[in-house]
Coordinates of N, CA and C in Angstrom, one line a residue:
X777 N 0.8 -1.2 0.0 CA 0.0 0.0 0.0 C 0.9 1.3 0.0
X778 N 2.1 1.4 0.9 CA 2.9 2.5 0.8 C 3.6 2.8 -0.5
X779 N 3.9 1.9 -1.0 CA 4.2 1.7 -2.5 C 3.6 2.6 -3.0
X780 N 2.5 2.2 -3.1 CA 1.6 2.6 -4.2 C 1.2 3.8 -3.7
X781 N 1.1 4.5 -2.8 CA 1.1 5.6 -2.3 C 2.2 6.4 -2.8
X782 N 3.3 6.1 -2.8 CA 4.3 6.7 -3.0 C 4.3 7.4 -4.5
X783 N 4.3 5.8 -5.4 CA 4.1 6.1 -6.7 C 3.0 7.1 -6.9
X784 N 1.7 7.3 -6.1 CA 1.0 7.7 -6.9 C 1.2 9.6 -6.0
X785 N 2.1 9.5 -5.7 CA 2.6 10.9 -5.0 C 3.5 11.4 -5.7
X786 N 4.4 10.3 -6.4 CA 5.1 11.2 -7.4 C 4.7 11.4 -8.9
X787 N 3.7 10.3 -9.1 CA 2.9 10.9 -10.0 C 2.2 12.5 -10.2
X788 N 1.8 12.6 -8.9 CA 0.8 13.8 -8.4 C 2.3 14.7 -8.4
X789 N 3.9 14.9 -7.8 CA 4.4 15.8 -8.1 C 4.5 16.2 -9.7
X790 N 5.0 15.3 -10.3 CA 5.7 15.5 -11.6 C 4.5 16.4 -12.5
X791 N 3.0 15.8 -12.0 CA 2.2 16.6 -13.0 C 2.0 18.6 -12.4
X792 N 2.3 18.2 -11.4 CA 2.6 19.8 -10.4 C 3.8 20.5 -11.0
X793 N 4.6 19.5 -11.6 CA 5.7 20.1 -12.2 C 5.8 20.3 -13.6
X794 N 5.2 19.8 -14.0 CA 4.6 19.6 -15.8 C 3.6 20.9 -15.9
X795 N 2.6 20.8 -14.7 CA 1.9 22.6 -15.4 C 2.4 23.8 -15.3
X796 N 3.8 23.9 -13.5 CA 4.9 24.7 -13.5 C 5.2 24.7 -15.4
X797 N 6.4 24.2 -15.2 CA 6.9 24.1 -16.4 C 5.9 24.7 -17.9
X798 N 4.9 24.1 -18.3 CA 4.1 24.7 -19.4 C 3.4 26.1 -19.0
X799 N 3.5 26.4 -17.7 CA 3.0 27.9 -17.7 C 4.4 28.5 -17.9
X800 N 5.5 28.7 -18.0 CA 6.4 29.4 -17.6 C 6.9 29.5 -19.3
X801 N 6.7 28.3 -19.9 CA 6.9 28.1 -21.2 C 6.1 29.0 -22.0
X802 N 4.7 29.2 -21.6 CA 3.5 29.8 -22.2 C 3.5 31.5 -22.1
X803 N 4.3 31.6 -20.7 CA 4.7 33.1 -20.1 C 5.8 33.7 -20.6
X804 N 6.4 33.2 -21.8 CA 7.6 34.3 -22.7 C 7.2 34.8 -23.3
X805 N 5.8 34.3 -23.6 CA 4.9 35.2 -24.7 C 4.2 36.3 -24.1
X806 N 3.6 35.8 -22.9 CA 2.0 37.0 -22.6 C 2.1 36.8 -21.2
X807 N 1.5 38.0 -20.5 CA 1.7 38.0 -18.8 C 0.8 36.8 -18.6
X808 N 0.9 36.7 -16.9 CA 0.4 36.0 -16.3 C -1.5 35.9 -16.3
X809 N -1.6 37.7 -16.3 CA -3.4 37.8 -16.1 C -4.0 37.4 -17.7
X810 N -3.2 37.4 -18.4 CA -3.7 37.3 -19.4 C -3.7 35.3 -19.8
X811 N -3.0 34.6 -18.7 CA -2.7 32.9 -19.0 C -3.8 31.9 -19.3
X812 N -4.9 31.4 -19.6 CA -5.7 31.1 -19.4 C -5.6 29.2 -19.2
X813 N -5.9 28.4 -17.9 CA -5.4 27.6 -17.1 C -5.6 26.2 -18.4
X814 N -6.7 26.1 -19.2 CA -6.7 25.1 -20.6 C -6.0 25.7 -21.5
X815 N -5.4 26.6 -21.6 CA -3.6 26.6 -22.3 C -2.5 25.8 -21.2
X816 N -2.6 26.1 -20.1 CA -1.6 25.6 -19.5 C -2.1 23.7 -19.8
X817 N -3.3 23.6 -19.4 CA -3.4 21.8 -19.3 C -3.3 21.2 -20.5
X818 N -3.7 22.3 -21.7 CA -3.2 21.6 -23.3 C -2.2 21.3 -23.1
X819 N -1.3 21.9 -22.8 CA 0.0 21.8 -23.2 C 1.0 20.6 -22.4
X820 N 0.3 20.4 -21.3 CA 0.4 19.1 -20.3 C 0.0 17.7 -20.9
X821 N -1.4 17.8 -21.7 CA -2.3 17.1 -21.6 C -3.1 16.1 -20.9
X822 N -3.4 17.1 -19.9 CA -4.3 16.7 -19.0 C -5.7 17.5 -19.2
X823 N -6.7 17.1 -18.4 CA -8.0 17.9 -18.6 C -8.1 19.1 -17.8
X824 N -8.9 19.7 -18.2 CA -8.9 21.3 -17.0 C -9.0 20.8 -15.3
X825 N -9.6 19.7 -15.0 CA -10.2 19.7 -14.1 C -9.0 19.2 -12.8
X826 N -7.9 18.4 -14.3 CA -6.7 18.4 -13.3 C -6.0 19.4 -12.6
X827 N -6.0 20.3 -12.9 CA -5.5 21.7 -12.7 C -5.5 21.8 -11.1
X828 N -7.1 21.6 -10.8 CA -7.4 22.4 -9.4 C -6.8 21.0 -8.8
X829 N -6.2 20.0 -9.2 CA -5.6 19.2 -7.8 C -4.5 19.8 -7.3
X830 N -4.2 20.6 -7.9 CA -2.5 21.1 -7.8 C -2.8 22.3 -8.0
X831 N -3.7 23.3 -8.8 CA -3.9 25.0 -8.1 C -5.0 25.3 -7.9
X832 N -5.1 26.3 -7.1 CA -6.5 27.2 -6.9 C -6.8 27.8 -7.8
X833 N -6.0 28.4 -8.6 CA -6.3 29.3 -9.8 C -4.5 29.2 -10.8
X834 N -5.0 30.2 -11.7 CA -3.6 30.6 -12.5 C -2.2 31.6 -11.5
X835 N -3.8 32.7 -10.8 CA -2.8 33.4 -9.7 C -2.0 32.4 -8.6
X836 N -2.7 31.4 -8.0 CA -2.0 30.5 -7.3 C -0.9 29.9 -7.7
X837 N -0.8 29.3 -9.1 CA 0.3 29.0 -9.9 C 1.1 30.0 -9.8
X838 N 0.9 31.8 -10.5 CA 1.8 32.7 -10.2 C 2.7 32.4 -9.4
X839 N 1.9 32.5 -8.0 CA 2.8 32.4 -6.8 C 3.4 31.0 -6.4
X840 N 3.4 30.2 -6.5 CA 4.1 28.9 -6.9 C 5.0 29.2 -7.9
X841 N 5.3 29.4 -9.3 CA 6.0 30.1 -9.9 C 7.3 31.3 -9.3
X842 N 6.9 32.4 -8.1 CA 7.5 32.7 -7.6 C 8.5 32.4 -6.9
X843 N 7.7 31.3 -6.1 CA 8.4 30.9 -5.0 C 9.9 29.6 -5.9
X844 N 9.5 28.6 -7.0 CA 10.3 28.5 -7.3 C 11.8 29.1 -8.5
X845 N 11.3 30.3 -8.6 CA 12.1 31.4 -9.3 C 13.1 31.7 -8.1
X846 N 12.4 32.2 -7.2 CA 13.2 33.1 -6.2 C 13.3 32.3 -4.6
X847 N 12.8 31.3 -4.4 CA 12.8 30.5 -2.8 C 14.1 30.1 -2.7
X848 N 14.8 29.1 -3.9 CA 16.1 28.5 -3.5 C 17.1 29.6 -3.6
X849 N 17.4 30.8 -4.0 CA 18.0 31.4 -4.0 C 18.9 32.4 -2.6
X850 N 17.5 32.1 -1.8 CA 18.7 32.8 -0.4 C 19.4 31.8 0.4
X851 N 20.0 30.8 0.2 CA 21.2 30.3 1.0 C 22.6 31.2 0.3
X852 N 22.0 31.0 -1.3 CA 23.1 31.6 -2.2 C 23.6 32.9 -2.4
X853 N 22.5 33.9 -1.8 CA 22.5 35.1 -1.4 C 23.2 35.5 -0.2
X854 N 22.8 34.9 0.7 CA 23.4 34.9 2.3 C 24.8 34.3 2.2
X855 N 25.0 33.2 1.4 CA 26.7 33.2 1.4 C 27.2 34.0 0.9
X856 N 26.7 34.8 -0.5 CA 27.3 35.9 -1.7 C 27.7 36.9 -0.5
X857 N 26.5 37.2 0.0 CA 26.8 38.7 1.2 C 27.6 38.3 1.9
X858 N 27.7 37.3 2.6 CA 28.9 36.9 3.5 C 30.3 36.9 3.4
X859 N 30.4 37.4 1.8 CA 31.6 37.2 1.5 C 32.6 38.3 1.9
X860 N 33.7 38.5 2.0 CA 34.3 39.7 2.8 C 34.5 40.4 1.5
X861 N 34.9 41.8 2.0 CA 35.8 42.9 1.1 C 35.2 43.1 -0.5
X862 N 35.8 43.3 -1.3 CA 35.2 43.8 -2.7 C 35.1 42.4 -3.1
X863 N 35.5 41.3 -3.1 CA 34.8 39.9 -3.5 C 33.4 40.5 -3.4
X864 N 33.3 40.2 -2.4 CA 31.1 40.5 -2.2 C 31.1 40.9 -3.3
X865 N 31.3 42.0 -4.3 CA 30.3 43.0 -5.5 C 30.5 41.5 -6.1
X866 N 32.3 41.2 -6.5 CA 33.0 40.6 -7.7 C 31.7 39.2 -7.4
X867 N 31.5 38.4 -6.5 CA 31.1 37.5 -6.2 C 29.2 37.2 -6.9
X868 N 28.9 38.8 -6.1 CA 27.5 38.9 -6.2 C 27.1 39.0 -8.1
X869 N 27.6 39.5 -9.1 CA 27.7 40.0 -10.3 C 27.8 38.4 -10.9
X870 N 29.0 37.6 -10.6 CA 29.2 36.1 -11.2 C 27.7 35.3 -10.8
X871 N 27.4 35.6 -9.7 CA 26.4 34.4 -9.2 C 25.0 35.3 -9.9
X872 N 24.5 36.2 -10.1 CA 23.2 36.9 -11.0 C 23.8 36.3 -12.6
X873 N 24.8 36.3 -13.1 CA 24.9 36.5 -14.5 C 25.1 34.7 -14.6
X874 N 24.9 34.1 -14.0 CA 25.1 32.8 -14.5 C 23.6 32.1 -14.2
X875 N 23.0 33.4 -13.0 CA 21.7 32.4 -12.5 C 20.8 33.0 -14.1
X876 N 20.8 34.3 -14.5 CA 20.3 35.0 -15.8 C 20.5 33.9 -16.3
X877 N 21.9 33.1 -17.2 CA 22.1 32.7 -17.8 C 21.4 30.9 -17.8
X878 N 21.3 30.6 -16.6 CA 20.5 29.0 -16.5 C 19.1 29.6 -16.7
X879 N 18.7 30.2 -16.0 CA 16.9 30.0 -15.6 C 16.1 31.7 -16.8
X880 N 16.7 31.4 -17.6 CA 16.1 33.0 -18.2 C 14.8 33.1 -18.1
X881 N 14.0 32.2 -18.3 CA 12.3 32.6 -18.2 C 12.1 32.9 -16.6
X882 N 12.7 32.0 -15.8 CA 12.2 32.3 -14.5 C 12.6 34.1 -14.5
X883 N 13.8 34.8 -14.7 CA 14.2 35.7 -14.3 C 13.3 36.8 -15.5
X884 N 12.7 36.1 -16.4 CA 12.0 36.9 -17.5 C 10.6 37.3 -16.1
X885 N 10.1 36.2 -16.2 CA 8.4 36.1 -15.5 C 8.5 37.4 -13.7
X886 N 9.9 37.2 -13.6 CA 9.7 38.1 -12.2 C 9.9 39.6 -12.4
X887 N 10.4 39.7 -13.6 CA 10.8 41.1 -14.4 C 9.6 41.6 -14.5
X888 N 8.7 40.8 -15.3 CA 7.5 41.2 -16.2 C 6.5 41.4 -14.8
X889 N 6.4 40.8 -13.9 CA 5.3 40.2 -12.9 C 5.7 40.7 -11.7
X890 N 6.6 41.5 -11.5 CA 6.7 42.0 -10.2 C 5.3 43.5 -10.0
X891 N 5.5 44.3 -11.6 CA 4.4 45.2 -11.3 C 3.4 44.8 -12.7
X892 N 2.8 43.6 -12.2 CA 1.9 43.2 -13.4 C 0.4 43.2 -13.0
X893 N -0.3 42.6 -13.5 CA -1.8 42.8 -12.8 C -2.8 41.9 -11.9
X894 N -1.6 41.0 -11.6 CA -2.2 39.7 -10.7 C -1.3 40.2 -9.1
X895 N -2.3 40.4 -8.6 CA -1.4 41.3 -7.2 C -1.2 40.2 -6.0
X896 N -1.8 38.9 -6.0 CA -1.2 37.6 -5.4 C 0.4 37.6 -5.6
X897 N 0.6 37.6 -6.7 CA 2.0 37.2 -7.6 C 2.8 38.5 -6.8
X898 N 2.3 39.7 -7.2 CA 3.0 40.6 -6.8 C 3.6 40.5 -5.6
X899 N 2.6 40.0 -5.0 CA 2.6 40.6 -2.8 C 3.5 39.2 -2.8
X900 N 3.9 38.4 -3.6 CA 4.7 36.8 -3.5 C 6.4 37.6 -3.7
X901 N 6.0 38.3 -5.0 CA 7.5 38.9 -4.9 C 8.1 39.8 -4.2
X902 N 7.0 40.8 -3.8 CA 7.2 41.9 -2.5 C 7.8 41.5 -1.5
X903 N 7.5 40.2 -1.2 CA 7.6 39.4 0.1 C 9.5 38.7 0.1
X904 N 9.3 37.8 -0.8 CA 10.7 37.2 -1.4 C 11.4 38.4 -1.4
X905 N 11.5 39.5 -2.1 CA 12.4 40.4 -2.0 C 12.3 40.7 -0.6
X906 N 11.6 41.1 0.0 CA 11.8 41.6 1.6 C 12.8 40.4 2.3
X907 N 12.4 39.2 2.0 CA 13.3 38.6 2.8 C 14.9 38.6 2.6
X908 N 15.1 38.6 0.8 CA 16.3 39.2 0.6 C 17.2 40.0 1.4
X909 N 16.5 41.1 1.5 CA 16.5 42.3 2.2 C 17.1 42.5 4.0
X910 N 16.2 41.5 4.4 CA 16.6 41.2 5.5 C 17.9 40.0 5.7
X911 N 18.0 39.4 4.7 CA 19.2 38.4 5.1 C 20.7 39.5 4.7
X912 N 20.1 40.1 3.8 CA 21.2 41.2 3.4 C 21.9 41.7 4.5
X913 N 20.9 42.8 5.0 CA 21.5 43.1 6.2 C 21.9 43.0 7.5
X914 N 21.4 41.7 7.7 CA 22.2 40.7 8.7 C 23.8 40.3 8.7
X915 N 23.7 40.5 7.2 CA 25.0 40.2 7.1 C 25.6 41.6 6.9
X916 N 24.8 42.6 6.3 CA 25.6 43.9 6.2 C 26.3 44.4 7.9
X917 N 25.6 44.1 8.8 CA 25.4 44.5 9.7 C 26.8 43.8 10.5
X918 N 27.6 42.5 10.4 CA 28.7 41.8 10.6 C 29.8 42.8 10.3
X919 N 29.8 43.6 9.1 CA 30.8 44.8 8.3 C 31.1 45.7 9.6
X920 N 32.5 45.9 9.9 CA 33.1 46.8 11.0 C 32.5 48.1 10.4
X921 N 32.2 48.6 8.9 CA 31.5 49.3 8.8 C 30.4 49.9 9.2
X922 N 29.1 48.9 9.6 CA 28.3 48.9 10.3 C 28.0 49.3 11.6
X923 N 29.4 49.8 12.0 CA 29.2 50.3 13.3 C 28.7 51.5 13.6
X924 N 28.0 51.8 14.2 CA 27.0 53.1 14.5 C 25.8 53.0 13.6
X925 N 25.7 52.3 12.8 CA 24.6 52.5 11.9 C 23.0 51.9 12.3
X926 N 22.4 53.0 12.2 CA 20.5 52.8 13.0 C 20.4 51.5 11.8
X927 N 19.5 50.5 12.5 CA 18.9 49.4 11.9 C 18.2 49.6 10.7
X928 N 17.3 51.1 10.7 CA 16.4 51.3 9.3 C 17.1 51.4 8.1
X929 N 19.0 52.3 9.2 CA 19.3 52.7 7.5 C 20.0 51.3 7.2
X930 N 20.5 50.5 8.2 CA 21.2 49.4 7.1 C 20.2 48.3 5.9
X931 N 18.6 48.4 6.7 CA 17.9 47.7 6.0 C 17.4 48.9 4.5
X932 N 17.7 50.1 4.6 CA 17.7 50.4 3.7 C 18.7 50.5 2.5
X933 N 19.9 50.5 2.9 CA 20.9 50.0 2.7 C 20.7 48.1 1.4
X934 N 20.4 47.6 2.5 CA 20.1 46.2 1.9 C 19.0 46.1 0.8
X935 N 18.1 47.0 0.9 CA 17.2 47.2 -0.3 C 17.5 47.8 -1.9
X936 N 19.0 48.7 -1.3 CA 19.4 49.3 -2.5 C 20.3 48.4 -3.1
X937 N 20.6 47.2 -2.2 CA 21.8 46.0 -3.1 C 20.4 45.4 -3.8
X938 N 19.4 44.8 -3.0 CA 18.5 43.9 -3.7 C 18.1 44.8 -4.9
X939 N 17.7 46.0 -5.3 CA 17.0 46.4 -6.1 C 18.1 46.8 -7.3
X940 N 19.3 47.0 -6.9 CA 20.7 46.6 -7.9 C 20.8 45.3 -8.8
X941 N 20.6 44.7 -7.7 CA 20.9 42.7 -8.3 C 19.4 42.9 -9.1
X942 N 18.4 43.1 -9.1 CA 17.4 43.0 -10.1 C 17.5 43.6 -11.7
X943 N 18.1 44.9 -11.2 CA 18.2 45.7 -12.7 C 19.8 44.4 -13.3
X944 N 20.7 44.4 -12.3 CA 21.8 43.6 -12.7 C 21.2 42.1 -13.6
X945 N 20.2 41.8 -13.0 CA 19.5 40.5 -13.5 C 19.2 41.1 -15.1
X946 N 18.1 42.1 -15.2 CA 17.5 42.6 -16.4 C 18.6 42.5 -17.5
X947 N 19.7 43.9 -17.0 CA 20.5 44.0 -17.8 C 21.0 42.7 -18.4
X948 N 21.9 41.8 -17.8 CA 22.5 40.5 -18.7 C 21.2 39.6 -19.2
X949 N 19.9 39.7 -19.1 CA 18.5 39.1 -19.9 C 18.6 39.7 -21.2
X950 N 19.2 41.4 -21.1 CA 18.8 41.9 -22.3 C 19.9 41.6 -22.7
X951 N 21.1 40.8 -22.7 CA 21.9 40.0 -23.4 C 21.6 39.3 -24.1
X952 N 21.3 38.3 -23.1 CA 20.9 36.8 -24.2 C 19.7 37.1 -25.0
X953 N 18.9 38.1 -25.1 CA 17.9 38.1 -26.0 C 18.1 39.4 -27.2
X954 N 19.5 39.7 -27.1 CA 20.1 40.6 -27.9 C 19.9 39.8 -29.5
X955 N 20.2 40.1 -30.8 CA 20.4 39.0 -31.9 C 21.8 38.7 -31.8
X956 N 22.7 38.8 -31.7 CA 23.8 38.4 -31.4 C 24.5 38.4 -30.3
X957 N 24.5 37.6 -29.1 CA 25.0 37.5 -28.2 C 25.9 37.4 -27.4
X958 N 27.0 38.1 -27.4 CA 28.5 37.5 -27.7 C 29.0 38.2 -25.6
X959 N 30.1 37.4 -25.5 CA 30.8 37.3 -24.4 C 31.3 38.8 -24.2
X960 N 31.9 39.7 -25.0 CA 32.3 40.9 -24.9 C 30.8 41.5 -24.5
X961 N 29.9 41.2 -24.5 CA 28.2 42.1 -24.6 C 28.5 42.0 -22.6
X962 N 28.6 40.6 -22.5 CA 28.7 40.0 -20.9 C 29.3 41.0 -20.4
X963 N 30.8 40.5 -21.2 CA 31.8 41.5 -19.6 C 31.4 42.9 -19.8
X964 N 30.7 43.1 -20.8 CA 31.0 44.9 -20.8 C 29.5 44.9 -19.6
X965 N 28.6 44.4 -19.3 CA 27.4 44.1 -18.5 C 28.5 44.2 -17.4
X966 N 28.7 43.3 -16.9 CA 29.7 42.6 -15.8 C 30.4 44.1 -15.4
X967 N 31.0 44.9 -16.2 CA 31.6 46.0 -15.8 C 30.8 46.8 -15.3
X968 N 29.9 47.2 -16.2 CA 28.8 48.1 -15.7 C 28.2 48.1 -14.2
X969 N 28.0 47.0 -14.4 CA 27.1 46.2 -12.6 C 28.1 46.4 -11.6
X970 N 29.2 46.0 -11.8 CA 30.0 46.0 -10.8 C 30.3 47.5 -10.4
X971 N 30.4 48.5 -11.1 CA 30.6 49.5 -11.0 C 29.6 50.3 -10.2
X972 N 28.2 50.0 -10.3 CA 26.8 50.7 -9.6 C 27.1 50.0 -8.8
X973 N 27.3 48.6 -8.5 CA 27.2 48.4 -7.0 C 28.3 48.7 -6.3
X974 N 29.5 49.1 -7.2 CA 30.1 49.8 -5.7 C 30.2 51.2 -5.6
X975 N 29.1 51.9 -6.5 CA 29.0 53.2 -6.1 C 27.8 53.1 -4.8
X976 N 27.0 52.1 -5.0 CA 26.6 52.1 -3.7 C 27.1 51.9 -2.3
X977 N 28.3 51.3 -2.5 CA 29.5 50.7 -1.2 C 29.7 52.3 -0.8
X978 N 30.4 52.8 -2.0 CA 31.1 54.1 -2.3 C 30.0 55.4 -1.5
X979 N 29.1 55.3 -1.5 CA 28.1 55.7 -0.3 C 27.8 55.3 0.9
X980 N 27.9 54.2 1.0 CA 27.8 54.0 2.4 C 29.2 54.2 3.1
X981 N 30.0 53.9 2.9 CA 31.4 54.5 3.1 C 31.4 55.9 4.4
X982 N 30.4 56.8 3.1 CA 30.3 58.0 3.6 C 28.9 58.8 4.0
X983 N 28.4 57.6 4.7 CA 26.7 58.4 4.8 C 26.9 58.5 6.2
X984 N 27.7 58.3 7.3 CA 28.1 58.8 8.4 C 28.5 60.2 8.4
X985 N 29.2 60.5 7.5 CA 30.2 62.0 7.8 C 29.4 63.0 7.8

């Protein structure tokens, strides 16, 4: 009986992961409000009614969609910040332009969907980014730099790295979807990024004085 439990649980994931998957596929084309849930199940081939074992709606999917775009990514965040000295920028810039480079739709759908018309989805990424935000500054806060600094400004502080790494995200997207996409397009990206984020260093430096 557990067997067959089991099997029929990983049945039940894979098809959880098959409508993931063909919405995200179907989402390079057209936002999320516009998805309609028998596009996603054609493209599975399952019937509509499979849908609701595995979502409440298309918005539910959104936010499942979010969470696997952006949930596995703060261990990798909180090590990136943890890193000491100007590594951190050098560090944080390699680990965005390679995650751009694996998961491009994921990093397409939170571009398009952060201010889009499904506000479930939204308040999913509001949220994910806030936690960013806060692991940021936990660790900004370790920096001998940090010393004297009120808790509001380092969490505001940590909001201007998060909202950096996003344009940093966009930017190398609008690479690979350049018509010719070549390695000089990267590093000259790679230079760029690096350079804003350490004009933001380059201010905090001096937002004491």
């Amino acid at each position: 009986m557990s067997h067959t439990l089991g099997i029929r649980q990983a049945q039940k994931q894979n098809t959880r992961q098959a409508l993931l998957d063909a919405a995200l596929g179907l989402l390079e084309e057209q936002s999320l409000s516009s998805l309609g849930l028998r596009e996603v199940t054609r493209a599975v081939g399952v019937a509509p009614t499979a849908f609701y074992r595995h979502f409440r709606s298309t918005a539910d999917l959104g936010v499942a969609l979010v969470d696997e775009a952006l949930g596995s990514l703060h261990p990798m965040v909180r090590t990136t910040v943890a890193t000491p000295g100007a590594e951190r920028i050098d560090r944080a810039v390699r680990l965005i332009a390679d995650h751009v480079a694996a998961h491009p739709a994921h990093v397409r759908f939170i571009a398009r969907e952060r201010h889009g018309g499904v506000q479930p989805v939204r308040a999913a990424i509001r949220d994910q980014l806030a936690r960013f935000a806060e692991e940021v500054k936990t660790e900004l806060a370790k920096d001998p730099e940090a010393e004297g600094w009120h808790d509001d400004d380092l969490l505001m502080l940590a909001h201007l790295y998060v909202d950096q790494m996003l344009i940093t995200a966009s930017l190398f997207l609008e690479t690979l979807e350049s018509p010719e996409p070549s390695e000089a397009e990267r590093q000259r990206v790679t230079r760029i990024a690096t350079r804003q984020m350490r004009l933001i260093s380059l201010g905090r430096q001096h937002w004491l004085d």
